[in-house]
Short mmCIF file of C-alpha atoms in Angstrom, two decimals:
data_model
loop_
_atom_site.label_atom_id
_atom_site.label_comp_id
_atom_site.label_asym_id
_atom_site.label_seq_id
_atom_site.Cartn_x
_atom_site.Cartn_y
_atom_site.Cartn_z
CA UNK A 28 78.41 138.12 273.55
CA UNK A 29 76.16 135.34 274.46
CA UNK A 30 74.84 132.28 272.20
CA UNK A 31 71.60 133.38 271.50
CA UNK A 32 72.37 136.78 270.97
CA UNK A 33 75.15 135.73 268.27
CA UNK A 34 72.73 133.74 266.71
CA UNK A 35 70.15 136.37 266.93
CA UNK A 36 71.99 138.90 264.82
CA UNK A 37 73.13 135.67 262.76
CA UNK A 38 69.38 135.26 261.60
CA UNK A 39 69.15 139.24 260.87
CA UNK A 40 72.35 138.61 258.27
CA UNK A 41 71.06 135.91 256.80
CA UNK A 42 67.24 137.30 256.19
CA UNK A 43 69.62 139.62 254.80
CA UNK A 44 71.39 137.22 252.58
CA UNK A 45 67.49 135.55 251.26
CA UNK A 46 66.37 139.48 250.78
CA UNK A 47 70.07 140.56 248.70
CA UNK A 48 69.52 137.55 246.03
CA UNK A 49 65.51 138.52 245.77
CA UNK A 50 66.58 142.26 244.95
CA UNK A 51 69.08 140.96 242.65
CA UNK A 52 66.98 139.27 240.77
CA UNK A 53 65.61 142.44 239.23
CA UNK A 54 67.63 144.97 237.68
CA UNK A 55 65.47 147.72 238.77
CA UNK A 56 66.26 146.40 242.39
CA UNK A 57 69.90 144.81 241.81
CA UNK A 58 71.98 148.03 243.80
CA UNK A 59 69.42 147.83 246.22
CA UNK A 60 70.03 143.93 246.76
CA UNK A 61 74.17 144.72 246.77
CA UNK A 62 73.49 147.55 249.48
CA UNK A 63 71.55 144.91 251.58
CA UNK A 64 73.83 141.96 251.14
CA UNK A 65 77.14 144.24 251.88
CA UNK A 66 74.90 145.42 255.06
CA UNK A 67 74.26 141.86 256.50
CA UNK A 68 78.23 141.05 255.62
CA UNK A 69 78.96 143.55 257.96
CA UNK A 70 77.02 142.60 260.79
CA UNK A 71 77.99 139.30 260.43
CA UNK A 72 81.96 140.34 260.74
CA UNK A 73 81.48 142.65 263.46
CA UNK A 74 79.56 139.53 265.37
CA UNK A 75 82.35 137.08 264.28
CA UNK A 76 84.96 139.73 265.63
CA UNK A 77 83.21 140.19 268.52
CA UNK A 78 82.61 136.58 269.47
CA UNK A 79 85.89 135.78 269.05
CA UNK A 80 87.87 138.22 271.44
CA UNK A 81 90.73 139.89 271.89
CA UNK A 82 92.85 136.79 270.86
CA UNK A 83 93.29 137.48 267.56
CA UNK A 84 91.29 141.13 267.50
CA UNK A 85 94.65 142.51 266.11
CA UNK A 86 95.04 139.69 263.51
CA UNK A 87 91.50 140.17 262.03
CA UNK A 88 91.72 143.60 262.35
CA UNK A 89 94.90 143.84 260.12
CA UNK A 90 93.52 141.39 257.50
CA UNK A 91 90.67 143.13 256.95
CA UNK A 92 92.78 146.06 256.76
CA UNK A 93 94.73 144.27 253.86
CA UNK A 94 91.72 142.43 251.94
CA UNK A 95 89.82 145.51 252.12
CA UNK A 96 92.26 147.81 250.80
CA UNK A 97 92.46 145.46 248.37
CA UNK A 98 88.78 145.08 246.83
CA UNK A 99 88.27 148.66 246.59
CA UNK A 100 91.40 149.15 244.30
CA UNK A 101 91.13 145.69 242.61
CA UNK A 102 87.11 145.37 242.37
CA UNK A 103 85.99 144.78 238.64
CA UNK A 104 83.88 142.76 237.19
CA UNK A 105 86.83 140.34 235.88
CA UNK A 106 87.83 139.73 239.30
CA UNK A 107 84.45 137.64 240.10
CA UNK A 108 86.30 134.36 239.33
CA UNK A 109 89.23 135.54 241.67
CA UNK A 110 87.16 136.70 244.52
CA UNK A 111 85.15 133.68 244.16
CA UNK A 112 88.73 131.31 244.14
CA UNK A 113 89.42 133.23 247.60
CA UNK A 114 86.21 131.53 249.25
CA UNK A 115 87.36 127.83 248.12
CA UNK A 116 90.70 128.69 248.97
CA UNK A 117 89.54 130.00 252.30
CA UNK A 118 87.09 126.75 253.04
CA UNK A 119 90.20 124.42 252.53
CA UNK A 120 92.53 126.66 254.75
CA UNK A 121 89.66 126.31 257.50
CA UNK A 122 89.61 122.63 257.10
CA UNK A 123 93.47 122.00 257.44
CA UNK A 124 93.19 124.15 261.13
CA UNK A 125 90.19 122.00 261.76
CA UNK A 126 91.66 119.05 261.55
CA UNK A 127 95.45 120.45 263.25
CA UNK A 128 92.70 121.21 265.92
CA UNK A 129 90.79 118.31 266.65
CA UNK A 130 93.13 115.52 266.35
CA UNK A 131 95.07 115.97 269.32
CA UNK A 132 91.92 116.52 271.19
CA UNK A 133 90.79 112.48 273.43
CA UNK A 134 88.52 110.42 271.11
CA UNK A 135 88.78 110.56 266.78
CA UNK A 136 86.73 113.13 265.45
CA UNK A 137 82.95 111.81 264.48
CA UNK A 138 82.24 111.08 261.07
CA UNK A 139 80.21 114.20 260.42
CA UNK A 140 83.01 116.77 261.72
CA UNK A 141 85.67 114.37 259.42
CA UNK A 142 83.17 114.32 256.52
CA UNK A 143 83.08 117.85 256.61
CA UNK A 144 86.51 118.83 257.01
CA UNK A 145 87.78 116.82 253.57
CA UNK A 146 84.65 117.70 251.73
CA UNK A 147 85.42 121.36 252.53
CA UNK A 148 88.80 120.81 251.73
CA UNK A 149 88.76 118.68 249.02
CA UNK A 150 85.47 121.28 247.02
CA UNK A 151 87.50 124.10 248.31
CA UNK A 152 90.90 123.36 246.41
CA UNK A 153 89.37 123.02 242.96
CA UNK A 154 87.00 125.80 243.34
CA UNK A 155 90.74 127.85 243.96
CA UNK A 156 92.62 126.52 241.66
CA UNK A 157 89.82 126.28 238.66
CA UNK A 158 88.86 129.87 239.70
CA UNK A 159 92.97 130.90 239.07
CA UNK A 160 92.77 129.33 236.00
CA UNK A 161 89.97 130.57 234.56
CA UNK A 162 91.17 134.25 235.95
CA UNK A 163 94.16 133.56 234.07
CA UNK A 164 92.03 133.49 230.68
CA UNK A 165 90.01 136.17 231.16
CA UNK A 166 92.95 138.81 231.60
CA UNK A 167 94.89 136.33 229.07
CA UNK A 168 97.20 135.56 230.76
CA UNK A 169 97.33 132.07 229.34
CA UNK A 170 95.51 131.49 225.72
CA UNK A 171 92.00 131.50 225.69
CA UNK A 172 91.83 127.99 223.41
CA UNK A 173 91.59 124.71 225.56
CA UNK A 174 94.46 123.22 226.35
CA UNK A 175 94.50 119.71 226.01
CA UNK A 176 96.53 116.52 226.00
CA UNK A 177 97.03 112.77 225.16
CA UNK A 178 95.50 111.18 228.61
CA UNK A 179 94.08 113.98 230.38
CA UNK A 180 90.69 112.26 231.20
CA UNK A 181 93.17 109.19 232.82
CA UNK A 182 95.06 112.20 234.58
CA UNK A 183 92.26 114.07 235.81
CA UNK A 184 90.63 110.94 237.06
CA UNK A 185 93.67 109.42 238.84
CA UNK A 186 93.91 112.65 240.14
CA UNK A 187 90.24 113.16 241.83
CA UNK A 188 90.26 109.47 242.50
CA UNK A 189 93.52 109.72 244.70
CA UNK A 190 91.97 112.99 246.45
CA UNK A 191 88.72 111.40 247.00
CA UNK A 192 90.70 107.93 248.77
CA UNK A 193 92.72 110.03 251.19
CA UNK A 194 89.46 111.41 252.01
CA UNK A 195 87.64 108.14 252.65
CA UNK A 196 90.65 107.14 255.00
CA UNK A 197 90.26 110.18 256.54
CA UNK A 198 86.99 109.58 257.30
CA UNK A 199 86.63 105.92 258.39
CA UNK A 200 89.04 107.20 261.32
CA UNK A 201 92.99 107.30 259.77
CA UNK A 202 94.19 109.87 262.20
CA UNK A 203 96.98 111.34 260.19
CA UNK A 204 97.46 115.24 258.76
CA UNK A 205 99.50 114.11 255.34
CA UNK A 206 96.24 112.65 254.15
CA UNK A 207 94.28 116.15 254.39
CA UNK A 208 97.56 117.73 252.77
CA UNK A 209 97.56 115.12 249.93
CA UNK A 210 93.44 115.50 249.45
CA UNK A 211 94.50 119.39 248.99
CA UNK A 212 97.35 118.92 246.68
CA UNK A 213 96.03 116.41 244.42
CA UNK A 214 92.89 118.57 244.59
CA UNK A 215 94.69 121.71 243.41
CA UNK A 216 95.94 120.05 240.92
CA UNK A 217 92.96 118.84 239.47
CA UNK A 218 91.56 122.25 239.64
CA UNK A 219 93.71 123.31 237.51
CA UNK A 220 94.09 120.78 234.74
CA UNK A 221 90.06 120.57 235.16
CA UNK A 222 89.98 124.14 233.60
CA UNK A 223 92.55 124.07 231.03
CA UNK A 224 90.76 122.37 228.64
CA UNK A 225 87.72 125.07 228.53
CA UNK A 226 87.48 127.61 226.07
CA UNK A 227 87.69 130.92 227.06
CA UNK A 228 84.42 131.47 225.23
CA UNK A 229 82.48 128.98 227.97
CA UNK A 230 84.38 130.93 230.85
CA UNK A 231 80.96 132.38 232.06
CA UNK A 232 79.42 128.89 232.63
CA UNK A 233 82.90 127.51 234.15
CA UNK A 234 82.82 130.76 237.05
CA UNK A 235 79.11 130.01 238.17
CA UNK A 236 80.16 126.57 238.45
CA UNK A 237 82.78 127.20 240.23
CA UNK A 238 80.76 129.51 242.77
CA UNK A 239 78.86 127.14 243.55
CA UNK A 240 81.66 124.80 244.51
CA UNK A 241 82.91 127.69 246.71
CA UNK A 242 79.46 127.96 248.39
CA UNK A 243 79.07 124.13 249.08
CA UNK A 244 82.91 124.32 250.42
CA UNK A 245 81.83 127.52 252.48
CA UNK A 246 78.50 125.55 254.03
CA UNK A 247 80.53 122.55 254.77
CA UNK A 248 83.16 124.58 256.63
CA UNK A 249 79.96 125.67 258.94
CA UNK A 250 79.57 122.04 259.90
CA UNK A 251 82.95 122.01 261.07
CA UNK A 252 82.86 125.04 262.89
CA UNK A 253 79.37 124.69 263.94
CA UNK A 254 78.01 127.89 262.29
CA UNK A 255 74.73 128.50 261.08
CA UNK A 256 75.13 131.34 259.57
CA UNK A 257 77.87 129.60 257.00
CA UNK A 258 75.86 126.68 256.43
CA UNK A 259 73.17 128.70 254.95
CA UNK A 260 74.85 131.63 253.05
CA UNK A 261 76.86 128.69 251.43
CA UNK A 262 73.98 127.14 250.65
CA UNK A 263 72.56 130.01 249.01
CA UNK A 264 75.99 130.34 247.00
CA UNK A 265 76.07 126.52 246.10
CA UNK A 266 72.49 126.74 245.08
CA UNK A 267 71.70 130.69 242.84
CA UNK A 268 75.38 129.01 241.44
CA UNK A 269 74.11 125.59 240.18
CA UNK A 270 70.78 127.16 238.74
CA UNK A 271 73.12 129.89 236.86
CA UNK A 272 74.90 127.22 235.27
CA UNK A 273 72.15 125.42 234.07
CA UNK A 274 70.71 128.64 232.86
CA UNK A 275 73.99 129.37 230.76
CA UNK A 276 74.96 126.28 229.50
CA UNK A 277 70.95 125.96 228.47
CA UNK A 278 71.17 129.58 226.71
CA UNK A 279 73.51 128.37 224.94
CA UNK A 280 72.15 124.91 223.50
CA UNK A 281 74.81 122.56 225.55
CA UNK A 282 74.69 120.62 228.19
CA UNK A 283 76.74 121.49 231.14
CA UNK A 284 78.87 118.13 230.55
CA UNK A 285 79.48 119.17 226.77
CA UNK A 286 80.64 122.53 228.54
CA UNK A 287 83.10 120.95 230.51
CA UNK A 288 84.59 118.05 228.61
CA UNK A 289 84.15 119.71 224.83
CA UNK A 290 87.11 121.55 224.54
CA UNK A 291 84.68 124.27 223.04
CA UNK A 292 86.93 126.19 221.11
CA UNK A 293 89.81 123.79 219.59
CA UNK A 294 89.26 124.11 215.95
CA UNK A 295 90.93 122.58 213.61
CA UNK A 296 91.83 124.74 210.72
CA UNK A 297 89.73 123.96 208.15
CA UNK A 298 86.80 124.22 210.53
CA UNK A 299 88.04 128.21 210.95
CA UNK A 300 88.33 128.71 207.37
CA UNK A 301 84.77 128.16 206.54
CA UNK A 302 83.60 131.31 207.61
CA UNK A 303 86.04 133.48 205.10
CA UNK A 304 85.93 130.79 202.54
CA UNK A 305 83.04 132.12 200.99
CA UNK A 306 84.87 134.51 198.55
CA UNK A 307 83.78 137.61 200.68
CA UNK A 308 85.16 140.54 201.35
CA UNK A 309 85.08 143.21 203.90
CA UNK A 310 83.50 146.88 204.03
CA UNK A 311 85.27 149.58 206.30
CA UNK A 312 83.61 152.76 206.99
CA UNK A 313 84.64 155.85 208.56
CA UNK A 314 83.04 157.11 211.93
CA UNK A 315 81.47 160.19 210.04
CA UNK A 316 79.75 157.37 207.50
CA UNK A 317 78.48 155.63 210.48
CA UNK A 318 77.61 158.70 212.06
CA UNK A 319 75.20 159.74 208.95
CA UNK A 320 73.52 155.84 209.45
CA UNK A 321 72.62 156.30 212.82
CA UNK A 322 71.66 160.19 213.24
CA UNK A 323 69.14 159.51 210.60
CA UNK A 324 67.88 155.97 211.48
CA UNK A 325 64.87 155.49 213.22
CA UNK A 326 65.73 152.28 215.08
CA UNK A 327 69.22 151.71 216.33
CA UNK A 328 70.02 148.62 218.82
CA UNK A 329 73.98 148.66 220.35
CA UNK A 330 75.14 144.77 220.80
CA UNK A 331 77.69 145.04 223.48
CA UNK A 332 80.86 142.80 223.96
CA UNK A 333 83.87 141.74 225.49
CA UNK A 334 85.66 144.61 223.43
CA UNK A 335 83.15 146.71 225.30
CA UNK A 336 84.60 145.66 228.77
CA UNK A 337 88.19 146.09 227.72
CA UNK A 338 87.64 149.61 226.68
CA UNK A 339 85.62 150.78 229.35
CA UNK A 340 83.45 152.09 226.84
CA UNK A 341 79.57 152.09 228.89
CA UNK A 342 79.62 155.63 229.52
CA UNK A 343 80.67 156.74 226.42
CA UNK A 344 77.92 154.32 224.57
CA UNK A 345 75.00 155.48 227.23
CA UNK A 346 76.30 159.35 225.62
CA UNK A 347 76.19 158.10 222.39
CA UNK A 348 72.46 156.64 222.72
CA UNK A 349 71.21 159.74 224.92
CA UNK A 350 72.82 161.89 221.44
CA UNK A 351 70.72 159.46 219.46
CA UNK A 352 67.41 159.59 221.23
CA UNK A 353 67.03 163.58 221.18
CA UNK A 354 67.43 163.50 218.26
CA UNK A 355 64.22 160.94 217.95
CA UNK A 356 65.95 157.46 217.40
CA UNK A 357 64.63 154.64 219.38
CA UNK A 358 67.34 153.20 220.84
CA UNK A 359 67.93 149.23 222.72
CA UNK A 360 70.48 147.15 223.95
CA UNK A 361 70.40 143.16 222.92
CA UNK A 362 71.86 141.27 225.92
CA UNK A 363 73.33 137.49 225.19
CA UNK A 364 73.33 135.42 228.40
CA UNK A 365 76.88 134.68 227.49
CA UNK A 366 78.18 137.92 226.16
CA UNK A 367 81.63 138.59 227.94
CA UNK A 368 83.36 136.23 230.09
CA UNK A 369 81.73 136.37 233.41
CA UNK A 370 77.95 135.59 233.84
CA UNK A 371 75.69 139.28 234.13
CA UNK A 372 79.02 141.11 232.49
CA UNK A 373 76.80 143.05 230.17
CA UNK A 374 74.21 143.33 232.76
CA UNK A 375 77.25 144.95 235.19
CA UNK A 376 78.99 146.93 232.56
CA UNK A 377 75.30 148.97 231.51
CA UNK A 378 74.27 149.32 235.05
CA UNK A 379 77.29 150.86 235.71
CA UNK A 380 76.77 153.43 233.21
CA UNK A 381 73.21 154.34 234.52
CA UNK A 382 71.85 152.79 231.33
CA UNK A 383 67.67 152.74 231.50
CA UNK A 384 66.86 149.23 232.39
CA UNK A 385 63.77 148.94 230.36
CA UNK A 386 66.25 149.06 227.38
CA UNK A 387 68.02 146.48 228.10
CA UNK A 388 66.50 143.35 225.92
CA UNK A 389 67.75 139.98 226.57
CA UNK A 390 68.01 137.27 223.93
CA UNK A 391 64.61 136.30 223.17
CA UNK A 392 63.24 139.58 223.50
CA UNK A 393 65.84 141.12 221.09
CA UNK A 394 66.12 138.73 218.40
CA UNK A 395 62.38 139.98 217.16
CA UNK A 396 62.89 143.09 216.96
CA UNK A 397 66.05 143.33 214.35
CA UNK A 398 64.01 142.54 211.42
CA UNK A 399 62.20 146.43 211.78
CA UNK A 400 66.14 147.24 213.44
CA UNK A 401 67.53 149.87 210.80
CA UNK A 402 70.91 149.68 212.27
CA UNK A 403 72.63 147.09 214.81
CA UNK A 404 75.80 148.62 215.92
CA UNK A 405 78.42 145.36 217.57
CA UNK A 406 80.01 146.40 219.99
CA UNK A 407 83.51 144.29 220.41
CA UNK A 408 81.28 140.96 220.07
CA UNK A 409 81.54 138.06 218.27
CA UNK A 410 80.82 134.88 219.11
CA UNK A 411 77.39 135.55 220.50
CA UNK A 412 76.60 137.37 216.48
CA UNK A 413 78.15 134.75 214.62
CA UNK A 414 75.81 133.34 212.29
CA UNK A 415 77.61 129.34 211.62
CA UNK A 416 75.64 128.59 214.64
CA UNK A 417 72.68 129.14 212.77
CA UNK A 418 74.66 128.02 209.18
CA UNK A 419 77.53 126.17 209.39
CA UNK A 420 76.68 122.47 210.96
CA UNK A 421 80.65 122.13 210.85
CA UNK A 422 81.52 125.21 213.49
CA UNK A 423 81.77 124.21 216.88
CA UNK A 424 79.07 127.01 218.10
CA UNK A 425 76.29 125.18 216.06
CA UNK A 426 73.16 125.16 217.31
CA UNK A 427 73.92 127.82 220.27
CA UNK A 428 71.46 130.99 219.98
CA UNK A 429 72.86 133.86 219.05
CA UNK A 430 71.21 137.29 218.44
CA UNK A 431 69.94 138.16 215.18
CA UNK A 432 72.20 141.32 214.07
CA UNK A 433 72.07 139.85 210.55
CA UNK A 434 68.35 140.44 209.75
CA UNK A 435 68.90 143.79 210.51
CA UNK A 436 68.99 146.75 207.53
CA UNK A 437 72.35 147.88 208.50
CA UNK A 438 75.34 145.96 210.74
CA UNK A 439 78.06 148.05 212.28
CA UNK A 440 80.75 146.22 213.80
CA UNK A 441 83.39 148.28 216.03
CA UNK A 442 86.51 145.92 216.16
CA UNK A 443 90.10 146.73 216.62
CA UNK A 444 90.92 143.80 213.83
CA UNK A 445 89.78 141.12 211.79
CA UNK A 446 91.51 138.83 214.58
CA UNK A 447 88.68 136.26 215.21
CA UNK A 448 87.18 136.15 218.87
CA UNK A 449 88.23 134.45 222.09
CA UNK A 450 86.66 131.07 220.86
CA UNK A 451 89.21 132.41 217.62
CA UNK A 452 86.43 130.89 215.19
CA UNK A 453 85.85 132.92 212.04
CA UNK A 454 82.73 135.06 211.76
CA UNK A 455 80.61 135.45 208.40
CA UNK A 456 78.79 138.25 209.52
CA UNK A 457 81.96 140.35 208.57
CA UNK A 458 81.65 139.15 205.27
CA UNK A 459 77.94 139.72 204.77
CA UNK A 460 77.60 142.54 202.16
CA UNK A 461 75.14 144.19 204.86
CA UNK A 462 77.97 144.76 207.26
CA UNK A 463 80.13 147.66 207.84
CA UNK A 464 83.39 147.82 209.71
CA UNK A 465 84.79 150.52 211.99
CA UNK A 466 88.35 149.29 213.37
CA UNK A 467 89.64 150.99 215.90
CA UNK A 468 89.59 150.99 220.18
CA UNK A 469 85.31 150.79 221.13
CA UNK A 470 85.84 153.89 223.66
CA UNK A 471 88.26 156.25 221.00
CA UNK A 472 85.64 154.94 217.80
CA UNK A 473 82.38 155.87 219.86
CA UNK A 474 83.88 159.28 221.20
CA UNK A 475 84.75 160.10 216.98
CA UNK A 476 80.57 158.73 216.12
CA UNK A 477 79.43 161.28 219.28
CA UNK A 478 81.79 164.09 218.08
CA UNK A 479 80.35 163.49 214.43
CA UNK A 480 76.86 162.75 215.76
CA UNK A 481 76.41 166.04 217.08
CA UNK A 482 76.45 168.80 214.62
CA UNK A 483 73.85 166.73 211.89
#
């Protein structure tokens, strides 16, 4: 395949790329935007595969064989921050052969093919190792609560700082491998103790950061390998990344700095008692009570949640509301920017379930409308309901918006416990004598509400 007819179909993917994040932006348009991005992908590895030969055709073919194989049985929406560790991890793999490459080769590599190769590296390894990490919360694997010790900001620093010098020599022309390797190591390892510290509650703000360290790693490995197409689909990454993150960390009152050096989360335990310290006590319903409240409401609004996610319980909600509406209830769906732990999960999880997307009402659209709400129904939330950051100037979520559920006639919380949430700060709203609980698994309690929904 010739030059200009590589970079030819390059341009098609990567009008592609610009016309997948402008569908996106749009729920109505969002599958449209995947179908189109997925679609440009493709050319772009068949032109890659191509361009390359039959070198490695057996190679590539087998790992996308593997990778493949793997997405299609693995893809969920939790696995965002693991897909998007892959790229960094990919970037700094790409920089080591670089560099194995070019040093034997007459002359020391110029300063922008150097500067590119331990940038990509050096971006690359934290965006992997953070992005483990923060998988690692989401499917608990570790604890959700920060993780912190005596020194870490003199660890983290020595770390970077050490990562960013073996760069610099690197750089200014020291022709030696163990300085990349050390830049990756002390890299990784920052990664990592960089994201221990977060709360799981801030995870959503952490994994847009992150992807857009994988996209800036991603357009820096095009310098090295003199690809256009990489430079700006990185680019694109690094950037629709960045403006998420200020977006989230700005829905949520904080600055991204707060985010990431707060330890949002590590409560002492006085702090956590405030909430239940009040003397109240909790209601418990049975589905067929809560079935009575909503079959004869005339307003109902579901408040989805992490607990939502875990249960798989979209479909069986969208049933629940379609039950609801022919019967003549007007039915909604408040959306928190940060509700679940990956940034759009809500967004994904309703999509998924063919939910209409008029109904979906973020934040500031929502909140107005629970005053005339006759019942709220909380699905597995918490944080994002939690009333101390409205209240309580002593909880750590003060001052971050939340939705509203409170001023509504009737709360219905679906919860498997009183366990507090992945933050684990205490909740008032279970306390408030408006607020009714149903315990149980979301998917099993909403199944029991549709089966007792049905014959009134």
């Amino acid at each position: 395949m010739s030059y200009n007819l590589s970079n030819l179909l390059y341009l098609i993917t990567i009008v592609s790329f610009v016309l997948a994040l402008r569908f996106l932006s749009n729920p109505a348009h969002a599958r449209r935007g995947n179908q189109i991005g997925a679609a440009g992908m493709v050319l772009a590895i068949v032109v890659t595969w191509i361009k390359v030969g039959s070198t490695s055709w057996w190679a590539i073919a087998l790992a996308m064989l593997i990778g493949g194989g793997f997405g299609a049985v693995a893809a969920m929406p939790l696995m965002v921050a693991l897909f998007h560790g892959v790229g960094g991890g990919a970037a700094a793999l790409i920089a080591l052969a670089e560099l194995h490459r070019v040093l034997p080769e007459p002359g020391a590599p110029t300063v922008d093919v150097s500067l590119g190769i331990t940038l990509s590296a050096l971006i690359g390894s934290i965006s992997f190792a953070g992005s483990m990490v923060a998988f690692a919360k989401l499917q608990e694997l570790i604890g959700g609560r920060p993780i912190t010790y005596a020194g870490q900001q003199f660890v983290n620093g020595g770390l970077f700082i050490g990562a960013l010098g073996c760069s610099i020599a690197l750089v200014s022309g020291v022709q030696d491998q163990w300085l990349l390797w050390v830049t990756i190591l002390a890299s990784l390892a920052f990664g990592v103790l960089f994201v221990l510290p977060i709360g799981g509650a801030d995870m959503p703000v952490v994994i847009s950061l992150l992807n857009a360290f994988t996209g800036i790693a991603v357009a820096l490995g095009g310098f090295e390998l003199q690809n256009n197409l990489l430079i700006v689909a990185g680019m694109l990454v690094g950037a629709s990344g960045t403006l998420l993150t200020l977006m989230m960390a700005r829905a949520m009152n904080r600055s991204v700095a707060n985010v990431l050096f707060g330890a949002f989360g590590q409560v002492s335990e006085a702090a956590a008692a405030v909430a239940a310290g009040d003397g109240g006590s909790v209601r418990s319903a049975s589905a067929e009570d809560v079935a009575v409240m909503l079959a004869y409401a005339h307003k109902v609004v579901f408040v989805p949640g992490y607990g939502l996610a875990v249960a798989q319980a979209q479909h069986d909600v969208r049933q629940l509301a379609d039950l609801l509406e022919a019967k003549g209830v007007e039915v909604s769906y408040a959306i928190h920017p940060v509700a679940g732990r990956m940034p759009g999960h809500m967004n994904v999880l309703l999509a998924e379930a063919n939910v209409p997307y008029p109904q979906l009402k973020e934040m500031d659209e929502a909140n107005p409308e629970f005053s005339r709400t006759d019942v709220a129904v909380v699905v597995g939330a918490n944080d994002v309901v939690n009333p101390d950051a409205r209240n309580n100037q002593g909880s750590p979520i003060y001052g971050m918006p939340i939705l509203n559920v409170d001023d509504a006639q009737t709360v219905v919380v679906l919860k498997r416990s009183m366990n507090p949430g992945f933050a684990g700060i205490e909740n008032p709203l279970f306390y408030n004598p408006k607020t009714v609980m149903l315990f149980g698994d979301a998917k099993a309690s909403i199944d029991q509400l549709i089966a007792d929904v049905k014959p009134l």
